[in-house]
Coordinates of C-alpha atoms in Angstrom, one line a residue:
M1 CA 145.6 94.2 110.9
L2 CA 148.4 94.4 108.4
S3 CA 151.0 91.6 108.4
F4 CA 154.5 91.6 107.1
R5 CA 156.9 88.9 106.2
Y6 CA 160.0 90.5 108.0
N7 CA 160.7 92.0 111.3
F8 CA 163.8 94.2 111.6
Y9 CA 165.6 95.2 114.8
D10 CA 165.2 98.7 115.9
M11 CA 168.2 100.9 115.5
I12 CA 168.7 103.4 118.3
E13 CA 171.5 105.4 119.9
S14 CA 172.9 103.9 123.1
D15 CA 175.3 104.9 125.8
S16 CA 175.7 101.4 127.1
D17 CA 178.8 99.4 127.2
D18 CA 177.6 97.2 124.4
E19 CA 178.9 99.4 121.7
E20 CA 182.1 99.5 119.7
T21 CA 184.1 102.5 118.8
T22 CA 186.3 102.6 115.8
P23 CA 189.5 104.6 115.7
S24 CA 187.8 107.0 113.3
G25 CA 185.1 107.8 115.9
L26 CA 182.2 105.6 114.6
V27 CA 180.0 104.0 117.2
I28 CA 178.3 100.8 116.3
N29 CA 175.8 99.3 118.7
K30 CA 175.9 95.7 119.4
V31 CA 172.9 93.7 118.4
H32 CA 170.5 92.6 121.2
A33 CA 168.3 89.9 119.9
S34 CA 166.4 87.2 121.4
P35 CA 167.1 83.6 120.3
S36 CA 164.0 83.6 118.2
T37 CA 165.2 86.5 116.2
Q38 CA 168.8 85.6 116.0
I39 CA 168.3 83.4 113.0
R40 CA 166.5 86.1 111.1
N41 CA 169.3 88.5 112.0
E42 CA 171.9 86.2 110.6
M43 CA 169.8 85.8 107.5
L44 CA 169.5 89.5 107.1
S45 CA 173.1 90.3 108.2
P46 CA 175.6 91.3 105.6
P47 CA 178.7 89.1 105.1
A48 CA 181.1 89.0 107.9
S49 CA 183.8 90.7 105.9
S50 CA 181.6 93.7 105.7
F51 CA 181.3 94.2 109.5
C52 CA 183.8 96.3 111.3
R53 CA 186.5 94.3 113.1
S54 CA 189.5 95.4 115.2
P55 CA 192.6 95.5 113.1
E56 CA 194.7 92.5 113.3
T57 CA 198.5 92.3 113.0
S58 CA 199.5 91.2 109.6
P59 CA 201.6 88.0 109.6
V60 CA 203.9 89.6 107.1
P61 CA 205.5 92.9 108.0
I62 CA 204.7 95.7 105.6
T63 CA 207.6 97.8 104.6
K64 CA 206.8 101.0 102.8
T65 CA 208.8 104.0 101.7
D66 CA 208.0 107.5 102.2
N67 CA 207.0 107.8 98.6
D68 CA 204.7 104.8 98.9
I69 CA 203.2 106.3 102.0
R70 CA 202.7 109.6 100.3
S71 CA 201.1 107.9 97.3
E72 CA 198.8 106.0 99.5
L73 CA 197.9 109.1 101.4
D74 CA 197.1 110.9 98.2
L75 CA 195.1 108.0 97.0
D76 CA 193.4 107.8 100.4
Q77 CA 192.7 111.4 100.3
R78 CA 191.1 111.1 96.9
N79 CA 189.1 108.0 98.1
T80 CA 188.2 109.9 101.2
K81 CA 186.8 112.7 99.1
S82 CA 184.9 110.3 97.0
N83 CA 183.6 108.4 100.0
T84 CA 182.7 111.6 101.7
K85 CA 180.6 112.5 98.7
S86 CA 179.1 109.0 98.8
D87 CA 178.5 109.3 102.6
A88 CA 176.9 112.6 102.2
S89 CA 174.6 111.2 99.5
Y90 CA 173.6 108.3 101.7
L91 CA 173.2 110.5 104.7
Q92 CA 170.9 112.8 102.6
T93 CA 169.0 109.8 101.4
Y94 CA 168.6 108.5 105.0
K95 CA 167.4 111.8 106.3
A96 CA 164.8 112.1 103.5
L97 CA 163.8 108.5 104.2
Q98 CA 163.4 109.4 107.9
E99 CA 161.2 112.4 107.1
T100 CA 159.2 110.4 104.7
M101 CA 158.6 107.7 107.3
V102 CA 157.6 110.3 109.9
N103 CA 155.2 111.9 107.5
L104 CA 153.8 108.5 106.6
K105 CA 153.5 107.6 110.2
I106 CA 154.5 104.1 109.2
D107 CA 154.6 103.0 112.9
S108 CA 150.9 103.6 113.1
K109 CA 150.4 101.3 110.1
L110 CA 153.0 98.7 111.2
P111 CA 152.2 97.7 114.7
N112 CA 155.3 95.5 115.1
F113 CA 157.7 98.1 113.8
N114 CA 159.1 99.1 117.2
N115 CA 159.8 95.4 118.0
L116 CA 162.1 94.7 115.1
G117 CA 165.1 94.2 117.5
F118 CA 167.4 97.1 116.7
N119 CA 167.9 99.8 119.3
Q120 CA 169.2 102.5 117.0
L121 CA 171.6 102.9 114.1
I122 CA 173.9 105.8 114.3
I123 CA 175.1 107.0 111.0
P124 CA 178.8 107.8 111.2
S125 CA 179.8 111.3 110.5
K126 CA 183.2 112.6 109.5
D127 CA 184.5 116.0 110.1
S128 CA 185.5 117.7 106.9
K129 CA 188.8 118.5 108.3
D130 CA 189.6 114.8 108.6
T131 CA 189.6 114.5 104.8
N132 CA 192.5 116.8 104.4
V133 CA 194.9 116.2 107.2
L134 CA 195.8 113.6 109.6
H135 CA 195.3 113.9 113.3
K136 CA 198.3 114.6 115.2
G137 CA 199.8 111.6 116.8
I138 CA 198.1 109.1 114.5
T139 CA 200.4 106.6 113.0
Q140 CA 200.1 105.4 109.5
D141 CA 198.9 102.0 110.7
E142 CA 196.2 103.6 112.8
Y143 CA 195.1 105.7 109.9
V144 CA 194.9 102.7 107.6
T145 CA 193.0 100.8 110.2
N146 CA 190.6 103.7 110.7
Q147 CA 190.0 103.9 107.0
A148 CA 189.3 100.2 106.8
T149 CA 186.9 100.4 109.7
R150 CA 185.2 103.4 108.3
S151 CA 184.8 101.7 104.9
S152 CA 183.3 98.7 106.6
S153 CA 180.9 100.8 108.6
I154 CA 179.8 102.7 105.6
G155 CA 179.3 99.4 103.7
S156 CA 177.2 98.0 106.6
T157 CA 175.1 101.2 106.7
K158 CA 174.5 101.0 103.0
Y159 CA 173.4 97.4 103.3
L160 CA 171.1 98.2 106.2
V161 CA 169.6 101.2 104.4
S162 CA 169.1 99.1 101.3
E163 CA 167.4 96.3 103.2
L164 CA 165.3 98.9 105.0
I165 CA 164.2 100.4 101.8
S166 CA 163.5 97.0 100.4
S167 CA 161.4 96.1 103.5
I168 CA 159.5 99.4 103.4
S169 CA 158.8 98.9 99.7
E170 CA 157.5 95.4 100.5
R171 CA 155.4 96.9 103.4
F172 CA 154.1 99.6 101.0
E173 CA 153.1 96.9 98.6
S174 CA 151.4 95.0 101.4
I175 CA 149.7 98.2 102.5
E176 CA 148.7 98.9 98.9
I177 CA 147.4 95.3 98.6
A178 CA 145.6 95.7 101.9
N179 CA 144.3 99.1 100.9
K180 CA 143.0 97.6 97.6
K181 CA 141.4 94.8 99.5
E182 CA 139.9 97.4 101.9
V183 CA 138.8 99.6 99.1
A184 CA 137.3 96.5 97.4
R185 CA 135.7 95.6 100.7
I186 CA 134.4 99.1 101.2
L187 CA 133.1 99.2 97.6
S188 CA 131.6 95.9 98.0
E189 CA 130.0 97.0 101.3
K190 CA 128.9 100.2 99.6
K191 CA 127.5 98.3 96.7
R192 CA 125.8 95.9 99.1
K193 CA 124.3 98.8 101.1
E194 CA 123.3 100.5 97.8
Q195 CA 121.6 97.3 96.7
E196 CA 119.9 97.1 100.1
R197 CA 118.9 100.7 99.8
I198 CA 117.5 100.2 96.3
A199 CA 115.8 97.0 97.5
R200 CA 114.3 99.0 100.4
I201 CA 113.2 101.7 98.0
E202 CA 111.7 99.1 95.6
E203 CA 110.1 97.4 98.6
E204 CA 108.8 100.8 99.8
C205 CA 107.5 101.6 96.3
K206 CA 106.0 98.2 96.1
R207 CA 104.4 98.6 99.5
K208 CA 103.1 102.1 98.6
E209 CA 101.7 100.7 95.3
E210 CA 100.1 97.8 97.2
E211 CA 98.7 100.3 99.7
A212 CA 97.4 102.5 96.9
R213 CA 95.9 99.5 95.2
R214 CA 94.4 98.4 98.5
L215 CA 93.0 101.9 99.1
K216 CA 91.7 102.1 95.6
E217 CA 90.0 98.7 96.0
E218 CA 88.6 99.8 99.3
E219 CA 87.3 103.0 97.7
E220 CA 85.9 101.0 94.8
H221 CA 84.3 98.6 97.2
Q222 CA 82.9 101.4 99.3
R223 CA 81.6 103.1 96.1
R224 CA 80.0 99.9 95.0
E225 CA 78.5 99.5 98.4
L226 CA 77.2 103.0 98.4
A227 CA 75.8 102.6 94.9
A228 CA 74.2 99.3 95.9
K229 CA 72.9 100.9 99.1
K230 CA 71.6 103.9 97.1
K231 CA 70.0 101.6 94.6
A232 CA 68.5 99.6 97.4
D233 CA 67.2 102.7 99.1
E234 CA 65.7 104.0 95.9
E235 CA 64.1 100.6 95.3
R236 CA 62.9 100.6 98.8
I237 CA 61.5 104.1 98.5
K238 CA 60.0 103.2 95.2
Q239 CA 58.4 100.2 96.7
E240 CA 57.2 102.2 99.7
Q241 CA 55.8 104.9 97.4
L242 CA 54.1 102.2 95.3
K243 CA 52.8 100.6 98.5
A244 CA 51.7 104.0 99.8
E245 CA 49.9 104.7 96.5
Q246 CA 48.3 101.3 96.5
D247 CA 47.3 101.8 100.1
A248 CA 46.0 105.3 99.4
K249 CA 44.1 103.9 96.4
K250 CA 42.7 101.1 98.5
E251 CA 41.8 103.6 101.2
E252 CA 40.2 105.9 98.6
E253 CA 38.2 103.0 97.2
A254 CA 37.2 101.9 100.7
R255 CA 36.3 105.4 101.6
T256 CA 34.3 105.8 98.3
L257 CA 32.6 102.5 98.9
K258 CA 31.9 103.5 102.5
L259 CA 30.5 106.8 101.4
K260 CA 28.4 105.1 98.8
K261 CA 27.1 102.6 101.4
E262 CA 26.5 105.5 103.8
A263 CA 24.7 107.4 101.1
E264 CA 22.6 104.4 100.2
E265 CA 21.8 103.8 103.9
K266 CA 21.0 107.5 104.3
A267 CA 18.8 107.4 101.2
K268 CA 17.1 104.3 102.4
E269 CA 16.5 105.9 105.7
E270 CA 15.1 109.1 104.2
V271 CA 12.9 107.1 101.8
R272 CA 11.6 105.1 104.7
E273 CA 11.0 108.2 106.7
A274 CA 9.4 109.8 103.7
N275 CA 7.1 106.9 103.2
R276 CA 6.2 106.8 106.9
N277 CA 5.7 110.5 107.3
K278 CA 6.4 112.9 104.6
Y279 CA 6.3 115.7 107.1
S280 CA 9.3 114.3 109.0
T281 CA 11.8 116.7 107.4
N282 CA 13.2 119.2 109.9
F283 CA 12.0 122.4 108.3
K284 CA 13.2 124.5 111.2
N285 CA 16.8 123.5 110.4
I286 CA 16.2 124.2 106.8
E287 CA 14.9 127.7 107.7
K288 CA 18.0 128.3 109.8
T289 CA 20.2 127.5 106.9
F290 CA 18.1 129.8 104.7
L291 CA 18.4 132.7 107.2
K292 CA 22.1 132.1 107.5
Y293 CA 22.6 132.7 103.8
K294 CA 20.3 135.7 103.8
E295 CA 22.4 137.1 106.6
Q296 CA 25.5 136.4 104.5
I297 CA 24.1 138.6 101.8
Q298 CA 23.8 141.4 104.2
I299 CA 27.4 140.9 105.5
I300 CA 28.6 141.0 101.9
K301 CA 26.9 144.3 101.4
K302 CA 28.2 145.7 104.6
E303 CA 31.8 144.3 104.5
I304 CA 32.5 144.2 100.8
V305 CA 30.1 146.3 98.6
E306 CA 29.9 149.4 100.8
P307 CA 33.6 149.7 101.7
V308 CA 34.6 149.4 98.0
K309 CA 32.6 152.6 97.4
N310 CA 35.2 154.4 99.5
I311 CA 38.4 153.2 98.0
D312 CA 40.6 155.5 95.9
K313 CA 40.0 156.2 92.2
D314 CA 42.9 154.0 91.0
Q315 CA 41.5 150.9 92.7
K316 CA 38.0 151.7 91.5
K317 CA 39.4 151.9 88.0
I318 CA 41.1 148.5 88.4
L319 CA 37.8 147.0 89.6
S320 CA 35.8 148.6 86.8
T321 CA 38.3 147.3 84.3
H322 CA 38.2 143.8 85.7
R323 CA 34.4 143.8 85.8
R324 CA 34.2 144.8 82.1
K325 CA 36.6 142.0 81.2
I326 CA 35.0 139.3 83.4
N327 CA 31.4 139.8 82.6
P328 CA 31.5 138.9 78.9
K329 CA 33.6 135.8 79.5
F330 CA 30.5 133.8 80.7
G331 CA 28.7 134.6 77.5
Q332 CA 31.7 133.3 75.5
L333 CA 31.2 129.7 76.7
T334 CA 30.3 127.1 74.1
N335 CA 30.0 123.4 74.0
S336 CA 33.7 123.1 73.4
N337 CA 36.1 122.1 76.2
Q338 CA 38.9 124.0 74.5
Q339 CA 36.9 127.2 74.7
L340 CA 36.0 126.4 78.3
I341 CA 39.7 126.0 79.2
A342 CA 40.6 129.3 77.5
V343 CA 37.8 131.2 79.4
A344 CA 38.7 129.5 82.7
N345 CA 42.4 130.5 82.3
E346 CA 41.5 134.1 81.5
L347 CA 39.2 134.4 84.5
D348 CA 41.8 132.7 86.7
N349 CA 44.4 135.3 85.6
L350 CA 42.1 138.3 86.1
I351 CA 41.0 137.2 89.6
S352 CA 44.5 136.3 90.7
Q353 CA 45.7 139.9 89.9
T354 CA 43.6 141.1 92.9
T355 CA 44.7 138.6 95.5
S356 CA 47.2 141.1 97.0
Q357 CA 44.2 143.4 98.0
P358 CA 41.8 141.4 100.2
L359 CA 38.9 143.8 99.8
M360 CA 39.2 144.0 96.0
F361 CA 39.7 140.2 95.8
K362 CA 36.5 139.5 97.7
W363 CA 34.6 142.1 95.7
I364 CA 35.7 140.4 92.5
L365 CA 34.7 137.0 93.8
N366 CA 31.3 138.3 94.8
F367 CA 30.9 139.8 91.3
V368 CA 31.8 136.5 89.7
A369 CA 29.2 134.7 91.9
K370 CA 26.5 137.1 90.9
A371 CA 27.5 136.8 87.2
I372 CA 27.3 132.9 87.3
V373 CA 23.8 133.0 88.8
H374 CA 22.8 135.7 86.4
Q375 CA 24.0 133.7 83.5
A376 CA 21.9 130.7 84.7
E377 CA 18.8 133.0 85.0
N378 CA 19.1 134.3 81.5
E379 CA 20.9 131.8 79.3
V380 CA 20.2 128.4 80.9
R381 CA 16.5 129.0 81.2
V382 CA 16.4 129.3 77.4
K383 CA 19.0 126.6 76.6
P384 CA 19.3 124.1 79.5
E385 CA 22.2 122.2 77.9
S386 CA 24.3 125.3 78.2
A387 CA 24.4 124.6 81.9
L388 CA 27.1 122.0 81.4
P389 CA 30.0 124.4 80.4
L390 CA 28.8 127.0 82.9
A391 CA 28.7 124.5 85.7
K392 CA 32.2 123.2 84.9
L393 CA 33.5 126.8 84.9
A394 CA 31.8 127.6 88.2
L395 CA 33.2 124.4 89.8
Y396 CA 36.7 125.2 88.5
L397 CA 36.7 128.7 89.9
V398 CA 35.3 127.4 93.3
Q399 CA 38.2 124.9 93.5
K400 CA 40.8 127.5 92.5
F401 CA 39.4 130.2 94.9
P402 CA 37.7 128.4 97.9
D403 CA 36.3 131.7 99.2
L404 CA 34.0 131.7 96.2
K405 CA 32.0 128.7 97.6
E406 CA 30.1 130.5 100.3
L407 CA 29.5 133.6 98.1
L408 CA 28.1 131.6 95.3
M409 CA 25.9 129.5 97.6
A410 CA 24.6 132.7 99.2
R411 CA 23.6 134.0 95.7
F412 CA 21.9 130.7 94.8
V413 CA 19.9 130.6 98.1
K414 CA 18.9 134.3 97.7
K415 CA 17.5 133.9 94.2
C416 CA 16.6 130.2 94.3
P417 CA 16.0 128.8 97.9
F418 CA 14.9 125.5 96.4
V419 CA 18.5 124.4 96.1
I420 CA 18.5 123.8 99.9
G421 CA 14.9 122.5 99.9
Y422 CA 13.5 125.6 101.5
T423 CA 9.8 126.5 100.9
C424 CA 7.6 129.1 102.5
S425 CA 4.2 130.6 101.7
I426 CA 4.0 133.2 99.0
D427 CA 0.8 134.7 100.1
T428 CA 2.7 137.6 101.6
E429 CA 5.2 140.1 100.2
N430 CA 7.9 138.8 102.4
G431 CA 7.1 135.2 101.4
R432 CA 7.4 136.0 97.7
S433 CA 10.6 138.0 98.3
A434 CA 12.0 135.1 100.3
M435 CA 11.2 132.6 97.5
G436 CA 13.1 134.7 94.9
W437 CA 10.3 136.6 93.2
K438 CA 11.3 139.8 91.4
R439 CA 9.4 143.0 90.7
N440 CA 9.3 144.4 87.2
S441 CA 9.8 147.9 86.0
E442 CA 6.3 148.8 87.1
N443 CA 7.2 147.6 90.7
K444 CA 4.8 144.6 90.2
W445 CA 5.7 141.0 90.8
E446 CA 6.9 139.3 87.7
A447 CA 4.7 136.7 85.9
S448 CA 4.7 133.2 87.2
T449 CA 6.0 131.8 83.9
S450 CA 9.0 134.2 84.1
Y451 CA 9.6 133.2 87.7
D452 CA 9.3 129.5 86.9
E453 CA 11.8 129.8 84.0
R454 CA 14.3 131.6 86.0
I455 CA 14.1 129.2 88.9
G456 CA 14.3 126.3 86.4
G457 CA 17.6 127.7 84.9
M458 CA 19.2 128.2 88.3
V459 CA 18.2 124.7 89.5
T460 CA 19.5 123.2 86.3
L461 CA 22.9 124.8 86.8
F462 CA 23.1 123.7 90.5
S463 CA 22.0 120.2 89.7
V464 CA 24.6 119.8 87.0
I465 CA 27.3 121.0 89.4
T466 CA 26.3 118.3 91.9
R467 CA 27.1 115.5 89.4
L468 CA 30.4 116.9 88.0
D469 CA 33.9 115.6 88.7
T470 CA 36.6 118.1 89.7
M471 CA 38.8 119.8 87.1
V472 CA 41.5 120.6 89.6
S473 CA 43.5 117.5 90.7
G474 CA 43.6 116.8 94.4
S475 CA 40.3 118.8 95.1
Q476 CA 36.8 117.6 95.7
N477 CA 33.4 118.8 94.6
P478 CA 31.9 120.8 97.5
W479 CA 28.4 120.1 96.2
S480 CA 28.2 116.4 95.5
L481 CA 25.1 114.4 94.6
E482 CA 24.1 114.3 98.3
Y483 CA 22.9 117.9 97.7
S484 CA 20.6 116.6 94.9
W485 CA 19.3 113.9 97.3
M486 CA 18.7 116.5 100.0
M487 CA 16.8 118.8 97.6
L488 CA 14.6 116.0 96.3
A489 CA 13.8 114.6 99.7
R490 CA 13.0 118.0 101.2
I491 CA 10.7 118.9 98.4
A492 CA 9.1 115.5 98.6
N493 CA 8.4 116.1 102.3
T494 CA 7.1 119.7 101.7
P495 CA 3.4 120.0 102.9
V496 CA 1.0 119.7 99.9
E497 CA -0.5 123.1 100.7
L498 CA 2.8 124.7 100.1
L499 CA 3.5 122.9 96.8
T500 CA 3.1 125.0 93.6
N501 CA 3.8 124.6 90.0
V502 CA 7.4 125.8 90.5
H503 CA 8.2 122.9 92.8
F504 CA 7.5 120.5 89.9
I505 CA 9.4 122.8 87.5
V506 CA 12.4 122.4 89.9
L507 CA 12.0 118.6 90.0
G508 CA 11.7 118.5 86.2
S509 CA 14.8 120.6 85.7
W510 CA 16.7 118.4 88.1
W511 CA 15.5 115.3 86.2
D512 CA 16.8 116.6 82.9
A513 CA 20.2 117.7 84.3
T514 CA 21.1 115.0 86.9
A515 CA 18.6 112.0 87.0
S516 CA 20.9 109.7 85.0
S517 CA 23.9 110.2 87.2
F518 CA 21.8 110.1 90.3
L519 CA 20.4 106.7 89.4
Q520 CA 23.9 105.4 88.6
R521 CA 25.2 106.6 92.0
Y522 CA 22.4 105.5 94.3
G523 CA 20.9 102.5 92.4
N524 CA 17.6 101.1 93.7
Q525 CA 17.4 103.6 96.6
G526 CA 17.7 106.4 94.1
A527 CA 15.1 104.8 91.9
K528 CA 12.7 104.7 94.8
L529 CA 13.1 108.4 95.5
M530 CA 12.6 109.2 91.9
R531 CA 9.4 107.2 91.8
L532 CA 8.3 108.9 94.9
I533 CA 8.6 112.4 93.4
G534 CA 7.4 111.3 89.9
D535 CA 4.4 109.3 91.0
G536 CA 3.5 109.9 94.6
L537 CA 4.2 113.7 94.7
T538 CA 2.5 114.4 91.3
S539 CA -0.5 112.3 92.3
S540 CA -0.9 114.4 95.5
V541 CA -1.6 117.6 93.4
A542 CA -3.4 116.0 90.5
E543 CA -6.5 118.0 91.0
K544 CA -4.5 121.3 90.7
K545 CA -3.5 120.5 87.1
Y546 CA 0.1 121.8 87.4
V547 CA 1.9 121.9 84.1
G548 CA 5.2 121.1 85.8
A549 CA 3.7 118.1 87.6
A550 CA 2.3 116.7 84.3
R551 CA 5.7 117.0 82.6
L552 CA 7.5 115.4 85.6
R553 CA 5.1 112.5 85.4
I554 CA 5.7 112.0 81.7
L555 CA 9.5 111.9 82.3
M556 CA 9.0 109.3 85.0
E557 CA 6.7 107.1 82.8
D558 CA 9.2 107.4 79.9
W559 CA 12.0 106.1 82.2
I560 CA 9.8 103.3 83.5
S561 CA 8.8 102.3 80.0
N562 CA 12.1 102.5 78.2
N563 CA 14.4 102.0 81.2
N564 CA 16.4 105.0 79.9
I565 CA 16.9 108.6 81.0
T566 CA 17.9 111.2 78.4
A567 CA 20.8 113.4 79.6
F568 CA 22.6 116.5 78.3
P569 CA 25.0 115.8 75.5
E570 CA 28.7 115.8 76.5
M571 CA 30.9 118.7 75.4
D572 CA 33.1 118.6 72.4
P573 CA 36.9 118.3 72.8

């Protein structure tokens, strides 16, 4: 709220009896003031001489002539004109002041303005006609009195207006000071709010930065946790894999040891059975196996060889091309492992080209089986150590193409049934044919020396295969040393009347190819079986003077004497 130092009385028009009327027509309201304001009114009132009073009788009579009266009238008229101009100026100023106060709505800014104490101030007005002539019936004294009263009223009005202007100026100054204070307060408040806003923004930025830093730390923490977890998982998986490999290795070692023990036990049992009764071998089962493979040969002819004759010319051309490329590869083998790998890759490629055609694929495999056995018949019989690269190649192809196993075994059994320990009498045509004898160009049976050499070459190849390790990782040799054991035991249990020179050729060829590995694998049990065939079996046919038996006995005696068995030399890199 604005405060002021002064309170003025309100000035209003009034029709009450508390008013004074001058002879000239001016109405001056009497002051109505409370006792509390009377002191202020006296302080603010103009001098008493300036207030309008009723004319009093002069103590000294005034005597004037007509000329004096006329002079005074002229002077009064001139003063009246001057005063009229002055009154008009004040009236104009007062009206402008009123309009200004209305426009400023000062009462809304000065709450105590209506309680200043004045009812209303009526500004006197003078008819313009009064400035020129006297009213009729007005005496000179009345005129003079009216002029004095009028002058007093005008003076009082000027004073009041002056005081009002002074008070309004002071109020404006107060308002300006208050406004300045309010502006300062508003600016201060605005500055405070701006500082608070900036502080809030800074706090929000700080909070966001803190939140971002926290999120970044959480992300980094999660990343480290994930990395640690991943590393732990990798380490765990690595440990599990290592443990699995170790367990697998242990299982493999245990399985190998178990198989070795089982083989040793089986060998012991067979040796014991052979010593008790060398006729205890179940030859009926051997014959069933033999007949099964003979039947397999017929199936091959019926389901593979014959249908190929009916295929189109393009397929026949492909097979003919493959056959011409495959056949010489077996003759290209040397004692070099590098050459062996090259030949093996070429044959692998040629055979793989036919896998999309099942009939052509089986025909090629059957051709490969025949070529392997044929190579053993012709090359190994002359140079037994050449069986090593041929055996490695045969085992590699069997591991790459498992369907080749039965086809190759059927070819072995057809031409050399000794590989499964089968023996029958050769006194008949069928017996000779069953034991793999061939007829020559004159349709006569081949010479026994030729037959023995061929059988020796095929047995050498088969025996070497039984002692080889696999060339393809993850696969196993389908013809392990157990097949060698089975062949020896069955021949050792063959009835003496069925034994011929070729049986000892077979045993001698096996000895050269596999005896060293056999002895290492089966130890004492293997040595007992070797003594049985080298000593006991040769002694049973001593009177027949078989060349093969004599050579086998020499091999055994050399082993017993020198405690050493000569094996085929290993291949060059």
